[in-house]
Amino acid sequence: MDLVKYVERKRKLAERLEQELGSRASQVRSDHHARRPPRPCGMTVHTGIGCPMACVYCYIYDMGFPAKVKPYPLTGKEMLYALVVNPYFAPGPGGTMIAMGAVSEPFLPETRDRTLEYLREFGTIKNPVQISTKLTLDDDTIFKIAEHVPHISFLMTIVALRDYRKLEPKAPPPEERIETCRRLINVGIHVSAFIRPIIPGFTDRDAEDILNLCKSAGIRTVVLGTLRVTKRIFENLKRVGVDLSDRVRKLSATEQVPIRGSDLKESIAKLAEKLGFRVYEAACGANIEAAGLGCVACEWGPCGDVNKIPDVSERDIVELSKELGFDVSVKFRNKDREIVVEVRRGRDTKLLQVWLKELTRRRVIVKMLGR
Ligand code: SF4
């Protein structure tokens, strides 16, 4: 498989967009989307700054984001350029995963148009794209999503049914969100139930009903995730009847601490599997599946279709590494699922690691020779 084509595509795209953006290009290059490495779920893209939804379990307010929202200042073309010039980003089908919706709600009246603008641009490069929301969508938005990024992975957050309003005071009823999922599925969109964060006493109590409703809407994939809390989230949850004192030891004002919740996650996973769902422990699994790919890059895999894990040779990796400025030798191990790369020359080994993980969809171990 020719991996060097991703570098060539990146150069050509950057040149074209730079010409189109003119003097604005240098400002865009200073945006954090143009610099930071991807998170485990992919390259996170902010469609807005802040969020007024005030969900009780939300961590963004501890990260300094405001409780009101404005659209992210980059236009669609500018955001595409920011990603394309980001050294860690590989553009194209099978390239770096994109994830939207992590630190703001992408379908608020203030952010919807910006989100659609980003989706339209991301659709042109065909990278795997994922978006999460807890809002309902009108037909126009649904048709535009399907038109711009038909291979998108759509995550609908549902963490409670009966008492959802205590946790998500400004979100629409879960039944209406599930109805939106049905309409998305009708136009061919891959939709997953995003049962994250699992809130003890709420999510586990309603899990079976949530899953049955999702199943009847045509959803076949579930992404699960446990809760992380700061002191503020811990206290807010306590006020609505969630006592986590036996699930978390040490709290921090700003740092998110994971609660002990694997028992709940496992029981919901079992229930979901019994009902015929594919269950993923990380959101990127659903992104891989929606994009028609396969991945064994971490212990949570395999995700998607194992027959679709890219067919790459040692030579493909050596050539890509050379293009990125590295002189390496390569070994496959663990039945071809792991790649060990020994670097003789080259600097930013994180960059090499990120590119190889994203493009080979395998676990990559990079060793610097002589250190
Ligand atoms: S194996 Fe699955 S969970 Fe792990 S990185 Fe790949 S898609 Fe994500």
Coordinates of N, CA, C and O and ligand atoms in Angstrom, one line a residue, residues 40-41 97 280-289 294-304 357 361-362, ligand 1:
P40 N -6.5 10.1 21.5 CA -6.7 8.7 21.1 C -7.9 8.5 20.1 O -7.9 7.6 19.3
C41 N -9.0 9.3 20.3 CA -10.1 9.2 19.4 C -9.9 9.9 18.0 O -10.8 9.8 17.2
M97 N -8.3 10.1 11.8 CA -9.7 10.2 12.2 C -10.0 11.6 12.7 O -9.1 12.2 13.4
Y280 N -18.5 -1.1 21.5 CA -17.1 -0.5 21.5 C -16.8 0.2 22.8 O -17.6 0.9 23.3
E281 N -15.6 0.0 23.2 CA -15.1 0.6 24.5 C -14.6 2.0 24.2 O -14.3 2.8 25.2
A282 N -14.4 2.4 23.0 CA -13.8 3.7 22.7 C -14.6 4.2 21.4 O -14.9 3.4 20.5
A283 N -14.8 5.5 21.4 CA -15.6 6.1 20.3 C -14.9 5.8 18.9 O -15.6 5.6 17.9
C284 N -13.6 5.8 18.9 CA -12.9 5.6 17.6 C -13.3 4.2 16.9 O -13.3 4.1 15.7
G285 N -13.7 3.3 17.7 CA -14.2 2.0 17.2 C -15.3 2.2 16.2 O -15.4 1.6 15.1
A286 N -16.3 3.0 16.6 CA -17.5 3.3 15.8 C -17.1 4.1 14.6 O -17.6 3.9 13.5
N287 N -16.1 5.0 14.7 CA -15.6 5.7 13.6 C -15.0 4.8 12.5 O -15.2 4.9 11.3
I288 N -14.2 3.9 13.0 CA -13.5 2.9 12.1 C -14.6 2.1 11.4 O -14.5 1.9 10.2
E289 N -15.6 1.6 12.1 CA -16.6 0.8 11.5 C -17.4 1.6 10.5 O -17.6 1.1 9.4
G294 N -10.7 -1.3 9.4 CA -10.5 -2.2 10.5 C -9.3 -1.7 11.3 O -8.4 -1.0 10.8
C295 N -9.2 -2.0 12.6 CA -8.2 -1.4 13.4 C -7.8 -2.4 14.6 O -8.8 -2.9 15.2
V296 N -6.5 -2.6 14.8 CA -6.1 -3.3 16.0 C -5.0 -2.6 16.8 O -4.1 -3.1 17.3
A297 N -5.1 -1.2 16.7 CA -4.1 -0.4 17.3 C -4.0 -0.3 18.8 O -3.0 0.2 19.3
C298 N -5.0 -0.8 19.5 CA -4.9 -0.8 21.0 C -5.6 -2.0 21.5 O -6.3 -2.8 20.8
E299 N -5.6 -2.2 22.8 CA -6.1 -3.4 23.5 C -7.6 -3.5 23.4 O -8.2 -4.5 23.7
W300 N -8.3 -2.4 23.0 CA -9.7 -2.4 22.9 C -10.2 -3.0 21.6 O -11.4 -3.3 21.4
G301 N -9.3 -3.2 20.6 CA -9.6 -3.7 19.4 C -9.8 -5.2 19.4 O -9.7 -5.8 20.5
P302 N -10.0 -5.9 18.3 CA -10.2 -5.3 17.0 C -11.5 -4.6 16.9 O -12.5 -5.0 17.4
C303 N -11.4 -3.5 16.1 CA -12.6 -2.7 15.8 C -12.9 -2.7 14.3 O -11.9 -2.8 13.5
G304 N -14.2 -2.6 13.9 CA -14.5 -2.6 12.5 C -14.3 -4.0 11.9 O -14.4 -5.0 12.6
K357 N 0.5 4.8 13.3 CA -0.6 4.2 13.9 C -1.9 4.5 13.1 O -2.7 3.6 12.9
R361 N -3.1 1.3 11.2 CA -4.2 0.8 12.1 C -3.7 -0.4 13.0 O -4.4 -1.4 13.2
R362 N -2.4 -0.3 13.3 CA -1.8 -1.3 14.2 C -1.1 -0.7 15.4 O -0.9 0.5 15.3
Ligands
SF4_1 S1 -8.4 -0.8 18.1 FE1 -10.4 0.2 18.2 S2 -10.3 1.4 20.2 FE2 -8.2 0.9 19.6 S3 -7.4 2.6 18.4 FE3 -8.3 1.2 17.0 S4 -10.4 1.8 16.7 FE4 -9.7 2.8 18.5

